[in-house]
Short mmCIF file of C-alpha atoms in Angstrom, two decimals:
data_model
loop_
_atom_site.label_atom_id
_atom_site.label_comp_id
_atom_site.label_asym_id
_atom_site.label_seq_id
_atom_site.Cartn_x
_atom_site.Cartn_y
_atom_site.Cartn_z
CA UNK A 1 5.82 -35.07 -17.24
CA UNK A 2 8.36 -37.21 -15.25
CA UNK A 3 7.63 -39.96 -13.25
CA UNK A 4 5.87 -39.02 -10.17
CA UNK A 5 6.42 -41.00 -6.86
CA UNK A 6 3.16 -42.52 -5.82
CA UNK A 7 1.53 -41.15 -1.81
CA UNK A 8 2.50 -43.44 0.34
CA UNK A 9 1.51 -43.33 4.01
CA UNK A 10 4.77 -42.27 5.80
CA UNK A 11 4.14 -38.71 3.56
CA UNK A 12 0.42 -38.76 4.31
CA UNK A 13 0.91 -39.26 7.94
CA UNK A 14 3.48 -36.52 8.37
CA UNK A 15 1.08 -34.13 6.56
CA UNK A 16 -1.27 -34.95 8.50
CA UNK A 17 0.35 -34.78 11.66
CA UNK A 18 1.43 -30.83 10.96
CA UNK A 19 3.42 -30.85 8.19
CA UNK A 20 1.12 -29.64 5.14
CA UNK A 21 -1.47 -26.81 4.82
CA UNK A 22 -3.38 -29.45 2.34
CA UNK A 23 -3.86 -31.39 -0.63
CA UNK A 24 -4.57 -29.77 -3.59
CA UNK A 25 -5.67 -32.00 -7.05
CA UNK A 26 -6.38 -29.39 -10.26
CA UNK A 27 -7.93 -31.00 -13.24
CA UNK A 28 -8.49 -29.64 -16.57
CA UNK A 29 -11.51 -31.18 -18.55
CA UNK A 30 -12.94 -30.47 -22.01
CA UNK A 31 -16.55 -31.97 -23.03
CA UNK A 32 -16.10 -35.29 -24.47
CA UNK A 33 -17.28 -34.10 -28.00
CA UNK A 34 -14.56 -31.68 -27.96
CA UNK A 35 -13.31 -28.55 -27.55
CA UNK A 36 -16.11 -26.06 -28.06
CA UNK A 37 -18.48 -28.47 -28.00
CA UNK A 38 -21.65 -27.91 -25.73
CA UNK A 39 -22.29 -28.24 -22.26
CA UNK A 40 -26.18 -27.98 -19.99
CA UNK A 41 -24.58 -27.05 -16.29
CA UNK A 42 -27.16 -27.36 -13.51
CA UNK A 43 -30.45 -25.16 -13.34
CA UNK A 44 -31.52 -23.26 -10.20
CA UNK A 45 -34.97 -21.53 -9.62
CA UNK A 46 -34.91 -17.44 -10.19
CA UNK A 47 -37.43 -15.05 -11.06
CA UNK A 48 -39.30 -14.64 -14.16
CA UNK A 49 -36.73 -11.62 -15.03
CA UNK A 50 -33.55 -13.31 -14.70
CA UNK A 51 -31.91 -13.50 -17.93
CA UNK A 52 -30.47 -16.80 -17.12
CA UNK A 53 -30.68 -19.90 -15.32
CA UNK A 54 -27.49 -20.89 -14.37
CA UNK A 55 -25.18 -19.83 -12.29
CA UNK A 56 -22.27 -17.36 -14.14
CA UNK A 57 -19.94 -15.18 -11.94
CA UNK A 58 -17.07 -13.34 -12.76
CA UNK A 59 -13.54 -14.72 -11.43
CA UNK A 60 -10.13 -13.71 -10.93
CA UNK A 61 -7.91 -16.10 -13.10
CA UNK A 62 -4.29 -15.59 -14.07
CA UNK A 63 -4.43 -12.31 -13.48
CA UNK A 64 -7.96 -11.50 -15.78
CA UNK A 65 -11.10 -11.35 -15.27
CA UNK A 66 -12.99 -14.08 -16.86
CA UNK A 67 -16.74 -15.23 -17.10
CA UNK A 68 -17.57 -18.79 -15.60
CA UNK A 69 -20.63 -20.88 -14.82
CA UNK A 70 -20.78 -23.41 -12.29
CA UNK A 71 -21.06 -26.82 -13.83
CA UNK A 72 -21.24 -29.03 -10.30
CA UNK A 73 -21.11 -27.59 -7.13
CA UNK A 74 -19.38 -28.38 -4.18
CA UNK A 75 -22.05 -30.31 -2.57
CA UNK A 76 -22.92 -31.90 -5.89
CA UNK A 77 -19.65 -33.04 -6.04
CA UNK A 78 -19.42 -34.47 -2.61
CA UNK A 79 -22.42 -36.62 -3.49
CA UNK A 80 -20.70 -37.83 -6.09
CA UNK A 81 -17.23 -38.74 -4.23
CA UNK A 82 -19.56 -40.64 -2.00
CA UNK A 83 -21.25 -42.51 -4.88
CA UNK A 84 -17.55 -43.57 -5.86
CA UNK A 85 -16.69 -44.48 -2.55
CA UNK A 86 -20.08 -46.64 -1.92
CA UNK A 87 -19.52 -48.33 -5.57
CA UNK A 88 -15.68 -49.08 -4.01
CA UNK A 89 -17.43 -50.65 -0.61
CA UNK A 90 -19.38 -52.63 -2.50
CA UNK A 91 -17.04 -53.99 -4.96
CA UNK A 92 -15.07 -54.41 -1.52
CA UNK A 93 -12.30 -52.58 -2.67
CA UNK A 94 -12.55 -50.55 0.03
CA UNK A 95 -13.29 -51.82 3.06
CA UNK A 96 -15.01 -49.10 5.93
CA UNK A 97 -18.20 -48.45 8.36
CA UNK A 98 -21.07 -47.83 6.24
CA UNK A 99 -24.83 -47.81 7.87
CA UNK A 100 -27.48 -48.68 5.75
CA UNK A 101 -31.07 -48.19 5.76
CA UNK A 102 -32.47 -51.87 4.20
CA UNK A 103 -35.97 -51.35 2.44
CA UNK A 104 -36.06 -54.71 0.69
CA UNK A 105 -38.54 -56.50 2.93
CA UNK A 106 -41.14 -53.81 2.76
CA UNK A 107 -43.81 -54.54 0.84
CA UNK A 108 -44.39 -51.80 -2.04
CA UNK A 109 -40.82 -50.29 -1.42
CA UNK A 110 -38.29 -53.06 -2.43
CA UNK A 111 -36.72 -50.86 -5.30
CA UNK A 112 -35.63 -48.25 -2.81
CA UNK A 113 -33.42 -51.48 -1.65
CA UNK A 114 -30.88 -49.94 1.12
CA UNK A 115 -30.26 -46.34 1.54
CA UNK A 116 -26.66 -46.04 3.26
CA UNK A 117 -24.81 -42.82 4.58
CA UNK A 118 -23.44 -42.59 1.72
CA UNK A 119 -26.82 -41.69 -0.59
CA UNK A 120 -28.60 -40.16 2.91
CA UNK A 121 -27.65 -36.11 2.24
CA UNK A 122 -27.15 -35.55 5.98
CA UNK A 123 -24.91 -38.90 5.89
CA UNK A 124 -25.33 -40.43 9.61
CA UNK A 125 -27.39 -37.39 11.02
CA UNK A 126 -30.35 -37.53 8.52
CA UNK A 127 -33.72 -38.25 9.21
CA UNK A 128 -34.57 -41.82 7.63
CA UNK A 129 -31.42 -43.33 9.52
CA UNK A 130 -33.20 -41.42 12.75
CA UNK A 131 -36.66 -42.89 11.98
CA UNK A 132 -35.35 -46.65 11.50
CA UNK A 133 -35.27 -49.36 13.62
CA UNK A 134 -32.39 -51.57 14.69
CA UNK A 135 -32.86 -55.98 14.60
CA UNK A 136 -34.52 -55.49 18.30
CA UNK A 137 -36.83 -52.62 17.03
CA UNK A 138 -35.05 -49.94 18.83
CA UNK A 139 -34.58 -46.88 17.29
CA UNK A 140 -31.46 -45.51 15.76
CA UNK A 141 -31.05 -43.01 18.04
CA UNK A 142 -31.70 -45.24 21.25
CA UNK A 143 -29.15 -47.47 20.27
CA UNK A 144 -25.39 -48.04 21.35
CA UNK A 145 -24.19 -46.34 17.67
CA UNK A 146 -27.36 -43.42 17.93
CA UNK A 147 -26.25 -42.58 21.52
CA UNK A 148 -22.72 -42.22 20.62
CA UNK A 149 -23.15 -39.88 18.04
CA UNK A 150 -26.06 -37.65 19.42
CA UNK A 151 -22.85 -37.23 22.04
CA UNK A 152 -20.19 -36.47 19.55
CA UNK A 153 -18.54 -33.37 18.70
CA UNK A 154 -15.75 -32.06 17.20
CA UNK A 155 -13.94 -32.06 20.93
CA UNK A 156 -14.75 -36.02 20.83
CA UNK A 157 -15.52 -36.99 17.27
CA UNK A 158 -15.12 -40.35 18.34
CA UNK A 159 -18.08 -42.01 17.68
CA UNK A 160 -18.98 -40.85 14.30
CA UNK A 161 -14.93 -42.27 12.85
CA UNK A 162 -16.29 -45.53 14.23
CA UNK A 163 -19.78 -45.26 12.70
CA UNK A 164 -19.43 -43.11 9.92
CA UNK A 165 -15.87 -41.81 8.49
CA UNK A 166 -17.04 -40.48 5.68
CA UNK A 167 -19.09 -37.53 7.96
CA UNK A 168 -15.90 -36.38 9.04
CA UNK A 169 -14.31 -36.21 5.44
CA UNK A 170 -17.43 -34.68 3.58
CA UNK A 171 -19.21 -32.65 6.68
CA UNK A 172 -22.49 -33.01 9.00
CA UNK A 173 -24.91 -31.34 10.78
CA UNK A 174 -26.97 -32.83 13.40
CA UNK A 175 -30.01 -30.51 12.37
CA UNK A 176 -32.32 -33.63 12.77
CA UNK A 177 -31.43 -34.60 16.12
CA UNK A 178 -32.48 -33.40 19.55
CA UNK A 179 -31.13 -30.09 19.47
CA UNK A 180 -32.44 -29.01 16.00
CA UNK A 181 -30.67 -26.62 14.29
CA UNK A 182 -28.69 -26.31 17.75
CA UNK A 183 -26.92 -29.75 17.18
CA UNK A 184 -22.99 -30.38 16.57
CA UNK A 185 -21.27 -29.28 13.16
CA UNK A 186 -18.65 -30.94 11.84
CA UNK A 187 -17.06 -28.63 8.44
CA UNK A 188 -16.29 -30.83 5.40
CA UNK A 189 -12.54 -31.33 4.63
CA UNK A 190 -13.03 -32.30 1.26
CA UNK A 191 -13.88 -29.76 -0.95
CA UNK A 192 -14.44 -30.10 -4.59
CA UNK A 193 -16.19 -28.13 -7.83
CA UNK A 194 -16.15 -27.50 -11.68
CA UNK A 195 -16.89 -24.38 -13.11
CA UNK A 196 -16.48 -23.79 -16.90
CA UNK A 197 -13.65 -21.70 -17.92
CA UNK A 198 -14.78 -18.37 -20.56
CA UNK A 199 -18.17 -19.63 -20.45
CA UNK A 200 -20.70 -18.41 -23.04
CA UNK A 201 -24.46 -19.02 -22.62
CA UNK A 202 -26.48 -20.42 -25.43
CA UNK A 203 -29.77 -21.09 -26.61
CA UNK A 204 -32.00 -24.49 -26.80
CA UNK A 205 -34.93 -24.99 -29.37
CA UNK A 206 -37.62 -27.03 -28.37
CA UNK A 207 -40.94 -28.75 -30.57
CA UNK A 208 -42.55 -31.27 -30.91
CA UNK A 209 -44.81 -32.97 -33.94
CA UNK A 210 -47.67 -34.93 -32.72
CA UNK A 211 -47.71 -37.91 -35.30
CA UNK A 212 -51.33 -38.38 -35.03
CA UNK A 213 -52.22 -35.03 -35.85
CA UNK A 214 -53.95 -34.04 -32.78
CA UNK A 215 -54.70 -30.34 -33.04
CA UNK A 216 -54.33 -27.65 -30.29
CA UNK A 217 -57.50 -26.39 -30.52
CA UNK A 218 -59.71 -29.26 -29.68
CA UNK A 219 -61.42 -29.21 -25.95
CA UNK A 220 -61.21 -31.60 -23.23
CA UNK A 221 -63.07 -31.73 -20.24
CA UNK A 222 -63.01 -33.94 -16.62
CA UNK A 223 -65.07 -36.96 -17.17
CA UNK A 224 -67.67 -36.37 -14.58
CA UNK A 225 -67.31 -40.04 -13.26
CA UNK A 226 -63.65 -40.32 -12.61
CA UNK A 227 -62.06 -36.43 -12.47
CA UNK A 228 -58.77 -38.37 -13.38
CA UNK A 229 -59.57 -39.27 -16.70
CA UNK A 230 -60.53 -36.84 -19.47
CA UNK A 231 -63.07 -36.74 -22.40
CA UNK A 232 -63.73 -34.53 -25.40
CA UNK A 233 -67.68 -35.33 -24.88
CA UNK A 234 -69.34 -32.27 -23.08
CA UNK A 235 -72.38 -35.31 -22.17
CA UNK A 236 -69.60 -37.08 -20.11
CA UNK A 237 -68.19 -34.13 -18.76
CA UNK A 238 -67.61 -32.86 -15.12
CA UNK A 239 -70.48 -29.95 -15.19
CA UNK A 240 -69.63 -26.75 -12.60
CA UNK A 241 -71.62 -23.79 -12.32
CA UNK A 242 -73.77 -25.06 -15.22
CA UNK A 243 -70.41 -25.77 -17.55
CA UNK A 244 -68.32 -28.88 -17.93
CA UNK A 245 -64.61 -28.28 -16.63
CA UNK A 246 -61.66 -27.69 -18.31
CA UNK A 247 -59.38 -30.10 -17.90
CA UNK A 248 -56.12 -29.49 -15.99
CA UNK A 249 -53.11 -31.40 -14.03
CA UNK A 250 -50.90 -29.95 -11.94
CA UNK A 251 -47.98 -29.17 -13.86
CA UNK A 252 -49.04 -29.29 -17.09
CA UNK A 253 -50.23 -26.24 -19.95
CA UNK A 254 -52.51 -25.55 -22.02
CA UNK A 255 -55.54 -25.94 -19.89
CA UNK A 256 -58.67 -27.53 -21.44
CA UNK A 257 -56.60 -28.41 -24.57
CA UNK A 258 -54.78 -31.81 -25.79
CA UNK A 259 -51.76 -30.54 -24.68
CA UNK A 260 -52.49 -30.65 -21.09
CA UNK A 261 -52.93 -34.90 -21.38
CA UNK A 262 -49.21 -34.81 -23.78
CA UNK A 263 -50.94 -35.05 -26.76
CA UNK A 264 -50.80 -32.19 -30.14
CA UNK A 265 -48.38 -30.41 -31.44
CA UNK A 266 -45.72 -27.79 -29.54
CA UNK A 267 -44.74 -24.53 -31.45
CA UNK A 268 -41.27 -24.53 -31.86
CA UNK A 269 -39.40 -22.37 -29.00
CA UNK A 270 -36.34 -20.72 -28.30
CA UNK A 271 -35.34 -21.49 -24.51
CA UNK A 272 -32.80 -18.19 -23.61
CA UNK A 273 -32.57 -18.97 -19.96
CA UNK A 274 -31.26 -22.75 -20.05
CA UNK A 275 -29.55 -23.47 -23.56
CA UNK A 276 -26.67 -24.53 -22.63
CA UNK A 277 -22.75 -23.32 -22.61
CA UNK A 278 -19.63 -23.32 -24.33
CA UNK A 279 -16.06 -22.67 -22.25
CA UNK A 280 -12.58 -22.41 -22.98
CA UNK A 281 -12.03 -25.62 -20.86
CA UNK A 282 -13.49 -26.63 -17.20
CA UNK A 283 -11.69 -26.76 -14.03
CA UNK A 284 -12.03 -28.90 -11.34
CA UNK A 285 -10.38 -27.92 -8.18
CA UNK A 286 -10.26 -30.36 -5.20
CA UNK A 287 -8.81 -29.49 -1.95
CA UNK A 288 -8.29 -31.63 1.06
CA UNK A 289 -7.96 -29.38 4.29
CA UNK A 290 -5.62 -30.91 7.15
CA UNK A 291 -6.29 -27.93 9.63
CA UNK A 292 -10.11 -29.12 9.27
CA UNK A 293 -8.82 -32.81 10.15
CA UNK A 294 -6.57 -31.32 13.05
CA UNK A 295 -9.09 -29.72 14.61
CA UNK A 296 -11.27 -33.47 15.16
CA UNK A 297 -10.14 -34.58 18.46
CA UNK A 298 -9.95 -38.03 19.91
CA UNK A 299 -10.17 -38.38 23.47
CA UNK A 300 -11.28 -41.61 24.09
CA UNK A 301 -10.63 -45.07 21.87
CA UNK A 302 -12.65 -47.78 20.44
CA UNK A 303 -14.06 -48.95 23.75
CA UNK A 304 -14.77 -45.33 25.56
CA UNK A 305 -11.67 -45.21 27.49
CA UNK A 306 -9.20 -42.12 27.70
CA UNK A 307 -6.45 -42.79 26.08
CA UNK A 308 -4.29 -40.39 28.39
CA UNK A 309 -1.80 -38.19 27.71
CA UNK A 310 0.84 -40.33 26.51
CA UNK A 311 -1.44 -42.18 23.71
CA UNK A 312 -3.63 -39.71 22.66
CA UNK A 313 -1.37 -37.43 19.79
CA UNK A 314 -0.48 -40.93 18.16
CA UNK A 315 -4.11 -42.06 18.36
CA UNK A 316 -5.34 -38.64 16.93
CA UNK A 317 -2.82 -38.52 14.23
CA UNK A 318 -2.83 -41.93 12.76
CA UNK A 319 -7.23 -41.30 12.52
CA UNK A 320 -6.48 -38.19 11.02
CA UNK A 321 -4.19 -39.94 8.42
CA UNK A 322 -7.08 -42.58 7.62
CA UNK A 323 -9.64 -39.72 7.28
CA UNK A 324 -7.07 -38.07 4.80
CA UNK A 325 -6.55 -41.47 2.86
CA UNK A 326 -10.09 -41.98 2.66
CA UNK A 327 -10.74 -38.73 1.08
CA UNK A 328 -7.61 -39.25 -0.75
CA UNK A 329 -9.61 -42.48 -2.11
CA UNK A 330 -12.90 -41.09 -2.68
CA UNK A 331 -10.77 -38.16 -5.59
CA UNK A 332 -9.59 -41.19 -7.30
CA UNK A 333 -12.29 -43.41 -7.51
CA UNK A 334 -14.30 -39.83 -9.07
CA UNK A 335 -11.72 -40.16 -11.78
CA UNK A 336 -12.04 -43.67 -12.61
CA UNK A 337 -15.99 -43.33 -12.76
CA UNK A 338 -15.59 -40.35 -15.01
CA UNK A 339 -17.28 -36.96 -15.38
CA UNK A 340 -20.61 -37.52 -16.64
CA UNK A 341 -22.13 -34.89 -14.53
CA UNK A 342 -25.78 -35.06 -16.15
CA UNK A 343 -27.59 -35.16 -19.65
CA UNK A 344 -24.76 -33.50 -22.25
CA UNK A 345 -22.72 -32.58 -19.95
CA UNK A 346 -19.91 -35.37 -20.22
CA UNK A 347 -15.99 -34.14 -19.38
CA UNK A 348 -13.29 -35.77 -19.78
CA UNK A 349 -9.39 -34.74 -18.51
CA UNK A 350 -7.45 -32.38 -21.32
CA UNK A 351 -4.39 -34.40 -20.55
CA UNK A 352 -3.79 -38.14 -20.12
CA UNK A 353 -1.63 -39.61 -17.54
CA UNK A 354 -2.22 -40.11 -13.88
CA UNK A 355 -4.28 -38.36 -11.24
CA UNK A 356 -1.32 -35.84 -9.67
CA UNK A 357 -1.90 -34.49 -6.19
CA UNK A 358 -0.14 -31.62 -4.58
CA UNK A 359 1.04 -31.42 -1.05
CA UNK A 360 0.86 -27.77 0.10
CA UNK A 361 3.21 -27.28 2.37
CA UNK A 362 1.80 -25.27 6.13
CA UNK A 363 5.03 -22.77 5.49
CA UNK A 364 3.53 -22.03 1.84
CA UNK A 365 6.49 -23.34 0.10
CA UNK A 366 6.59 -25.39 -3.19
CA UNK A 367 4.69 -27.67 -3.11
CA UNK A 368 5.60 -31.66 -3.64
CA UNK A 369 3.90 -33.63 -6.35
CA UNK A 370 2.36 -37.13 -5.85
CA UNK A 371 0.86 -39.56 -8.01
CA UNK A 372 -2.27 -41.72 -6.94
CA UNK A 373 -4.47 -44.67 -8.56
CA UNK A 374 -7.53 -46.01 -7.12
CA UNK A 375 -5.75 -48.96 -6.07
CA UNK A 376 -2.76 -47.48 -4.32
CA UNK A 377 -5.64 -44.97 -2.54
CA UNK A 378 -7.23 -48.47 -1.68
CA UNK A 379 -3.77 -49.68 0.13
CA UNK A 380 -3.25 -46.40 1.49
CA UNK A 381 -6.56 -46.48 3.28
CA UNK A 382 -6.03 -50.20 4.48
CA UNK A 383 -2.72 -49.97 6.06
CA UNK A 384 -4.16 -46.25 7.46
CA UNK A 385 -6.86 -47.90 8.99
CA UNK A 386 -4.69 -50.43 10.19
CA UNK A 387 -2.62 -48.37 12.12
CA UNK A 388 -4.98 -46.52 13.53
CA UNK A 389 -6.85 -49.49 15.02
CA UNK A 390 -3.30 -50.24 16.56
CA UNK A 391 -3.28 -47.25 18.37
CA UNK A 392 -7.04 -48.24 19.63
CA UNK A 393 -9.47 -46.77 16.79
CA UNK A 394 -10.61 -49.56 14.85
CA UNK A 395 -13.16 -49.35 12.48
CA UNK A 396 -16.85 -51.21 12.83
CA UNK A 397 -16.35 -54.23 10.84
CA UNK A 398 -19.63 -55.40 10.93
CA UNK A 399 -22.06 -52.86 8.87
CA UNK A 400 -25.21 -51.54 10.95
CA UNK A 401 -28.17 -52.14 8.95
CA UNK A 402 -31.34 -51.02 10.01
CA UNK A 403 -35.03 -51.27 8.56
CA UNK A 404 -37.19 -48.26 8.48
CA UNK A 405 -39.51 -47.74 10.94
CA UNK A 406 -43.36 -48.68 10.39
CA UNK A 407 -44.39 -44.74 10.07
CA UNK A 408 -41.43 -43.93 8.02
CA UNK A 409 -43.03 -46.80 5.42
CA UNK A 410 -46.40 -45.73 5.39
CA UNK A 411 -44.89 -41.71 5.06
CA UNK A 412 -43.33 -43.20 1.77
CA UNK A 413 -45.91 -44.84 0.55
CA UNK A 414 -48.83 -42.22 1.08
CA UNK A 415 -46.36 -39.78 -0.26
CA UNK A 416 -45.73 -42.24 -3.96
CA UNK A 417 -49.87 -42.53 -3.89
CA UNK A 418 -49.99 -38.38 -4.02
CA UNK A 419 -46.95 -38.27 -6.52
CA UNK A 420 -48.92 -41.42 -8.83
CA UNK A 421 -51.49 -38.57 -8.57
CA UNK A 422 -50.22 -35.49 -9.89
CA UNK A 423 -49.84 -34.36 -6.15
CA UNK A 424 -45.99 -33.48 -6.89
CA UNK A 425 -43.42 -31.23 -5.02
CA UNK A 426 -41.93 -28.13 -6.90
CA UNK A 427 -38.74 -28.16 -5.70
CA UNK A 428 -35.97 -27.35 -8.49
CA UNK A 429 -33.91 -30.23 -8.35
CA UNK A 430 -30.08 -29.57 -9.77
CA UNK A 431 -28.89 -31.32 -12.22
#
């Protein structure tokens, strides 16, 4: 491949500006054991009948129809774009608004440390951020940054590039606000996924050899002074209707035997629905939209004032161009934290050599290639931010960090006493 010249802002800005349709980034990736080796993609809840567990579709690809399974989806991969992004911040190689939830001085909940925007899944609209407190104890909401973005909408998305960028790059809804499910949308630009390539599904054994011997058929009952603990003694046992009780926890099989406290051995088993995959190669597709950034408008600056008619398209364009660089930012730092998208299920690129984007041109013409590090998407997002703070849209310097409410606490901590006893959720988590 020759020498690719690297993005530099003049290009992005013109894109931006009208010039380009998008930015387009393709990646091929192969597991890191190699070719053929296998892959576990995320798991979704289905009916007992479905024959599998993930999720396969048939695609149109080069001009064939091929069988693929989805190995992160598009709001998995947000998440993890932001998770690249707040690693950057941190490391303060990137330097933008972040608002953070800070749970250190709460007694029981220090390892939750801060939640920011960037881990929150409804970014600056979701419901810790709304039930925390500011230094003077007002709420988020009530305060000058809450205000401003209950306000904002696309027509004046103002407020939230001030607050929180990243909204405007990855998408928000204001579902926890006071309009509900009535509250302002903003679509994300960014869009990313993998999907495996000629995907096969495959099988997973499972067993387990308990090394003290326990056997399956032994019973074991409630204690009748403490439900939570079990015994094998029917004299200490939890007596019902004239019998002692079975044991059981929520979650757990084989009812009334060891194996519902983990102990005994498990039959070997032949898992069908989940075993795995193996693909030709994945495919990681990652688009940046600039119609989605064109449509944000920015009426007013930094301080709430019009800009007018004469400032406004240069204000507009150079946030749109710092939007674009921060997504821009948020591809590369993915790549340099790798593709280790959950248990076995490690990718890495087919080919070596730098991350290449392609600007798509609004006319559908060829397209122009670009390289891009993670440092030159670091400079690009500095001097973008720069000029857009010349034209009177500065970025917050100063993070907002708030501390959760007292009843947002005490929710937390009755809900980790439930959890600590067996009182857990169902929801299928992906990954």
């Amino acid at each position: 491949m020759p020498d690719l010249p690297e993005l530099t802002l003049d290009v992005l800005q013109r894109a931006a500006a009208g010039g380009a349709a998008a930015v387009r980034c393709v990646t091929r990736l192969q597991p890191a054991g190699g070719p053929g080796d296998k892959v576990f993609p995320p798991t979704y809840a289905t009916d007992k009948a479905a024959a599998t567990r993930y999720a396969f579709e048939r695609r149109r690809l080069d001009g064939r129809e091929v069988d693929t399974v989805l190995l992160d989806s598009v709001a998995s991969q947000a998440n993890r774009m932001e998770e690249a992004l707040l690693a950057a911040w941190e490391a303060q190689r990137l330097s933008f608004p972040v608002i953070a939830v800070d749970f250190s001085g709460e007694d029981g909940l220090q390892d939750l440390d801060r939640i920011t925007t960037l881990h929150a899944p409804h970014r600056i609209a979701d419901a810790l951020l709304r039930d925390s407190l500011d230094e003077q104890g007002t709420r988020f909401r009530d305060t000058t940054a809450g205000r401003a973005y209950t306000d904002a909408t696309v027509r004046n998305a103002t407020a939230i590039y001030l607050y929180c960028p990243t909204a405007l790059v990855f998408g928000v809804w204001d579902s926890t606000g006071p309009r509900g499910g009535l509250g302002n949308k903003v679509q994300r630009a960014l869009v990313s996924e993998i999907v495996g390539i000629g995907a096969v599904a495959g099988v997973k054994t499972a067993s387990r050899l308990d090394p003290a011997g326990i056997q399956a058929k032994v019973d074991v009952y409630h204690r009748q002074d403490d439900r939570d603990d079990w015994t094998t003694d029917p004299a200490e046992a939890l007596v019902e209707k004239g019998k002692p009780v079975p044991f059981s926890r929520k979650g757990s099989e084989g009812k009334g035997k060891p194996s519902a406290i983990n102990h005994s051995n498990v039959a070997p088993t032949i898992d069908v629905t989940a075993g795995g995959v193996t693909f030709e190669y994945a495919l990681q597709t990652t688009v940046l939209s600039f119609p989605a950034l064109r449509r944000l408008r920015f009426p007013t600056d930094a301080e709430g004032r019009s800009f007018g008619p004469e400032r406004r398209a240069g204000a507009e364009e150079a946030a749109r161009a710092a939007l674009a660089a921060l997504a821009l930012a948020a591809v590369a730092e993915q790549r340099d934290r790798g593709y280790d998208l959950r248990s076995r299920s490690l990718l890495v690129p087919e080919h070596g050599g730098p991350l290449v984007f392609e600007l798509i041109p609004a006319d559908g013409g060829a397209a122009d290639r670009f390289c891009l590090s993670s440092p030159g998407a670091a400079r690009l997002v500095e001097a973008a931010a720069a000029d857009a703070a010349r034209h009177g849209l500065g970025w917050q310097a100063k993070p907002l960090t708030l501390k959760p409410a007292p009843k947002l606490a005490a929710l937390i901590r009755e809900s980790r006493k439930r959890a600590a006893a067996g009182e857990t959720d169902e929801a299928e988590v992906e990954g």
